[in-house]
Tab-separated table of C-alpha atoms in Angstrom:
chain	number	residue	atom	x	y	z
T	1	MET	CA	-14.748	64.119	161.132
T	2	GLN	CA	-12.169	66.779	159.738
T	3	ASN	CA	-11.412	66.736	155.306
T	4	PHE	CA	-8.471	64.835	154.906
T	5	ASP	CA	-5.812	68.263	153.799
T	6	PHE	CA	-3.100	65.882	151.406
T	7	ILE	CA	-0.940	69.402	151.540
T	8	THR	CA	-0.759	68.967	155.633
T	9	PHE	CA	0.225	65.382	155.116
T	10	ILE	CA	3.173	65.967	152.689
T	11	GLN	CA	4.829	68.868	155.142
T	12	ILE	CA	4.414	66.879	158.618
T	13	PHE	CA	5.486	63.520	156.218
T	14	GLY	CA	8.363	65.368	154.873
T	15	SER	CA	9.494	66.675	158.733
T	16	SER	CA	9.455	63.632	160.438
T	17	SER	CA	13.020	61.558	159.854
T	18	LEU	CA	10.818	58.021	158.320
T	19	GLY	CA	9.986	60.684	155.916
T	20	CYS	CA	12.861	61.797	155.319
T	21	ALA	CA	15.065	58.262	155.204
T	22	LEU	CA	12.659	57.463	152.738
T	23	VAL	CA	12.961	61.309	150.161
T	24	ASN	CA	16.155	59.649	150.523
T	25	LEU	CA	16.197	57.022	149.754
T	26	TRP	CA	14.341	57.620	146.362
T	27	TRP	CA	17.242	59.511	145.740
T	28	SER	CA	19.915	57.731	146.131
T	29	PHE	CA	17.508	54.960	143.491
T	30	TYR	CA	16.736	57.664	141.067
T	31	LEU	CA	20.916	58.559	141.010
T	32	HIS	CA	21.630	54.888	140.648
T	33	ARG	CA	19.229	54.307	138.347
T	34	SER	CA	20.897	57.845	135.780
T	35	GLY	CA	24.011	56.737	136.461
T	36	GLU	CA	23.990	53.605	135.098
T	37	LYS	CA	21.658	54.545	132.309
T	38	GLU	CA	24.817	57.127	131.437
T	39	LYS	CA	27.372	54.460	131.542
T	40	LYS	CA	25.519	51.949	128.994
T	41	MET	CA	25.601	54.969	126.811
T	42	LYS	CA	28.933	55.015	126.733
T	43	ALA	CA	30.206	51.721	127.019
T	44	GLY	CA	27.179	51.693	124.051
T	45	HIS	CA	29.474	54.380	122.457
T	46	VAL	CA	33.062	52.779	122.842
T	47	TYR	CA	31.454	49.466	122.178
T	48	PHE	CA	29.828	51.185	118.523
T	49	GLU	CA	33.723	52.666	117.780
T	50	ILE	CA	35.031	49.402	118.159
T	51	HIS	CA	32.797	47.733	116.219
T	52	ASP	CA	33.848	50.450	113.618
T	53	VAL	CA	36.807	51.074	113.546
T	54	MET	CA	37.082	46.708	113.500
T	55	ALA	CA	35.029	46.703	110.563
T	56	ASP	CA	36.994	48.855	108.460
T	57	PHE	CA	39.710	47.069	109.342
T	58	VAL	CA	38.222	44.137	108.648
T	59	VAL	CA	38.425	45.679	104.853
T	60	ALA	CA	41.650	47.321	104.355
T	61	CYS	CA	42.619	43.799	105.515
T	62	SER	CA	40.951	42.884	102.847
T	63	SER	CA	41.957	45.173	99.824
T	64	ARG	CA	45.557	44.739	101.177
T	65	ILE	CA	45.449	40.793	99.883
T	66	GLY	CA	43.922	42.040	96.688
T	67	ALA	CA	47.313	44.361	96.309
T	68	ILE	CA	49.838	42.810	97.102
T	69	ASN	CA	48.195	39.690	94.271
T	70	SER	CA	48.240	41.749	91.995
T	71	CYS	CA	51.392	43.308	92.265
T	72	LEU	CA	53.470	40.505	93.666
T	73	PHE	CA	54.924	39.806	90.238
T	74	GLN	CA	54.671	43.591	89.043
T	75	PHE	CA	58.039	45.153	88.214
T	76	ASP	CA	59.229	49.585	88.518
T	77	ASP	CA	60.007	52.303	85.690
T	78	ASN	CA	64.253	50.493	86.384
T	79	GLY	CA	62.730	47.105	86.039
T	80	GLU	CA	63.153	46.083	89.818
T	81	GLU	CA	60.483	44.108	91.714
T	82	TYR	CA	57.412	45.863	93.583
T	83	SER	CA	59.605	46.824	96.768
T	84	PHE	CA	58.160	45.050	100.105
T	85	PRO	CA	58.030	48.498	102.072
T	86	LYS	CA	56.074	50.180	99.459
T	87	LEU	CA	53.113	49.215	101.080
T	88	ASN	CA	51.666	51.655	103.084
T	89	ASN	CA	50.730	49.545	106.351
T	90	ILE	CA	47.602	49.555	107.721
T	91	SER	CA	46.980	51.818	110.151
T	92	LEU	CA	44.384	50.495	113.362
T	93	SER	CA	43.548	53.509	115.184
T	94	LEU	CA	41.259	52.909	118.673
T	95	PRO	CA	38.537	55.380	120.569
T	96	GLN	CA	40.812	57.848	122.425
T	97	ASN	CA	38.276	58.887	125.141
T	98	GLY	CA	37.998	57.304	128.490
T	99	SER	CA	35.134	55.044	128.645
T	100	TRP	CA	37.144	51.403	128.198
T	101	LYS	CA	36.273	51.264	132.159
T	102	GLU	CA	32.434	50.726	131.135
T	103	ILE	CA	33.038	47.933	127.861
T	104	SER	CA	33.068	43.969	128.821
T	105	VAL	CA	37.216	43.627	129.766
T	106	GLY	CA	37.459	40.711	127.446
T	107	VAL	CA	36.261	43.005	124.786
T	108	VAL	CA	39.121	45.527	125.726
T	109	GLN	CA	41.690	43.123	126.100
T	110	LYS	CA	41.606	41.478	122.280
T	111	THR	CA	40.980	44.565	120.618
T	112	ARG	CA	44.561	46.571	122.417
T	113	ARG	CA	45.494	42.639	121.485
T	114	ILE	CA	44.571	43.143	118.168
T	115	SER	CA	46.331	46.008	118.233
T	116	LYS	CA	49.055	45.194	119.437
T	117	ARG	CA	50.036	42.201	117.599
T	118	PHE	CA	48.835	43.255	114.483
T	119	SER	CA	51.923	45.798	114.369
T	120	ARG	CA	54.492	43.294	116.200
T	121	THR	CA	53.899	40.949	113.519
T	122	ASP	CA	54.140	43.864	110.888
T	123	THR	CA	57.962	44.847	112.380
T	124	TRP	CA	58.922	41.805	112.205
T	125	ILE	CA	58.455	40.633	109.369
T	126	ARG	CA	60.400	43.548	107.649
T	127	THR	CA	62.948	43.461	110.488
T	128	LEU	CA	63.450	39.994	108.386
T	129	TYR	CA	63.301	41.054	104.782
T	130	LYS	CA	65.612	44.252	106.031
T	131	ARG	CA	68.062	40.834	105.724
T	132	GLU	CA	67.823	39.601	102.576
T	133	GLU	CA	69.501	36.851	103.063
T	134	TRP	CA	66.461	35.274	105.013
T	135	VAL	CA	63.481	36.427	103.485
T	136	GLU	CA	63.252	37.778	99.777
T	137	VAL	CA	60.539	39.889	98.009
T	138	ASP	CA	57.781	37.361	97.906
T	139	GLN	CA	57.807	35.181	100.754
T	140	ALA	CA	57.447	38.711	102.805
T	141	TYR	CA	54.438	39.395	100.860
T	142	GLU	CA	53.693	35.876	101.664
T	143	LEU	CA	54.153	36.693	104.989
T	144	GLU	CA	52.204	39.471	105.060
T	145	ILE	CA	49.196	37.965	103.587
T	146	GLN	CA	49.741	35.460	106.709
T	147	ARG	CA	49.297	38.139	109.039
T	148	LEU	CA	46.212	40.208	107.196
T	149	SER	CA	43.753	36.823	106.812
T	150	PHE	CA	44.570	36.362	110.837
T	151	TYR	CA	44.358	39.208	112.141
T	152	GLY	CA	41.281	40.060	109.755
T	153	VAL	CA	39.573	36.690	111.400
T	154	GLU	CA	40.353	37.703	114.913
T	155	ALA	CA	38.486	41.219	114.335
T	156	CYS	CA	35.502	39.957	112.218
T	157	ASN	CA	35.740	37.020	115.496
T	158	LEU	CA	35.892	40.198	117.545
T	159	ILE	CA	32.730	41.321	115.686
T	160	ASP	CA	29.879	39.332	116.373
T	161	GLU	CA	30.511	39.094	119.565
T	162	ILE	CA	30.225	42.730	119.900
T	163	GLU	CA	27.111	42.565	117.795
T	164	SER	CA	26.332	39.565	120.853
T	165	LEU	CA	26.447	42.084	123.650
T	166	THR	CA	24.848	45.545	121.794
T	167	PRO	CA	21.858	45.447	119.810
T	168	ILE	CA	23.867	47.162	116.937
T	169	GLU	CA	23.456	46.642	114.068
T	170	HIS	CA	24.935	42.846	112.062
T	171	GLU	CA	27.480	43.306	109.826
T	172	ASP	CA	27.702	40.728	106.896
T	173	LEU	CA	31.351	40.546	106.809
T	174	SER	CA	31.711	36.882	105.803
T	175	VAL	CA	32.267	37.754	102.200
T	176	TYR	CA	36.295	38.870	103.970
T	177	LYS	CA	35.605	36.413	106.895
T	178	ASN	CA	35.375	33.717	104.129
T	179	ILE	CA	39.176	34.903	102.445
T	180	PHE	CA	41.182	35.108	105.259
T	181	VAL	CA	39.896	31.662	106.358
T	182	GLU	CA	40.671	30.370	102.804
T	183	LYS	CA	43.947	31.828	102.961
T	184	LEU	CA	45.012	30.489	106.033
T	185	LYS	CA	44.077	26.929	105.536
T	186	ALA	CA	46.292	26.938	102.956
T	187	VAL	CA	48.883	28.089	105.109
T	188	GLU	CA	48.112	25.413	107.458
T	189	ASP	CA	47.737	22.591	104.765
T	190	SER	CA	51.399	23.523	103.213
T	191	PHE	CA	52.921	24.065	106.319
T	192	LYS	CA	51.338	19.580	107.040
T	193	LYS	CA	53.542	19.330	104.580
T	194	ASN	CA	57.238	21.240	104.647
T	195	PRO	CA	57.189	21.634	108.699
T	196	ASP	CA	60.390	24.139	108.082
T	197	LYS	CA	57.701	27.032	106.078
T	198	LEU	CA	58.607	30.021	107.389
T	199	ILE	CA	54.883	31.631	108.922
T	200	ILE	CA	54.377	34.197	110.675
T	201	PRO	CA	54.730	33.185	115.058
T	202	GLU	CA	51.403	33.159	115.504
T	203	LEU	CA	50.676	30.540	113.031
T	204	LYS	CA	52.829	29.100	114.037
T	205	GLU	CA	51.352	28.253	117.364
T	206	ARG	CA	48.230	27.049	116.846
T	207	PHE	CA	49.471	24.586	114.048
T	208	SER	CA	52.102	23.455	117.132
T	209	LYS	CA	49.243	23.261	119.162
T	210	ASN	CA	46.538	21.310	116.272
T	211	ALA	CA	49.340	18.986	115.948
T	212	GLY	CA	49.463	18.111	119.188
């Protein structure tokens, strides 16, 4: 009985059509697995960036509410009320890399919606404030607190969703979220008593649905 020649077997197997097909199949599988792994890594980085941006945004919203509460009744050097536009707006800078397509469509949609609508409502409030006969400074501040609270909660919810989809470590933002929820509850209670109360469009839509 001849000894089994492994090298010869490999050469014959590799030169056969079956062998070539199996090698190609293995190589395709390897490339697919490598590609999937790379996609997951890219997605993970995007999720982390969004998570990080939203966490900073939540803290910034809370800090701004505190700043508004502290300066609402202050006066400037000329004895005039502290002007609403003097408070710098919060910038929500989203990741600009090209890997958005690798992550959940729902997360992409919610992230972009928070960014666009947060900015849009800021413009709405400032437009009202410029028309002095419509909104006084204290009313503008109240609307701003509503905006910060509403989107602070939205950001907290998005962070929770991202943490449920990824191994990103949980970040406890409950203290901030509780502040936002408390503010929104006060607005809702006030709105129920006075439906003509001026509130941001997002809350008016929500409260109207709840009432219906």
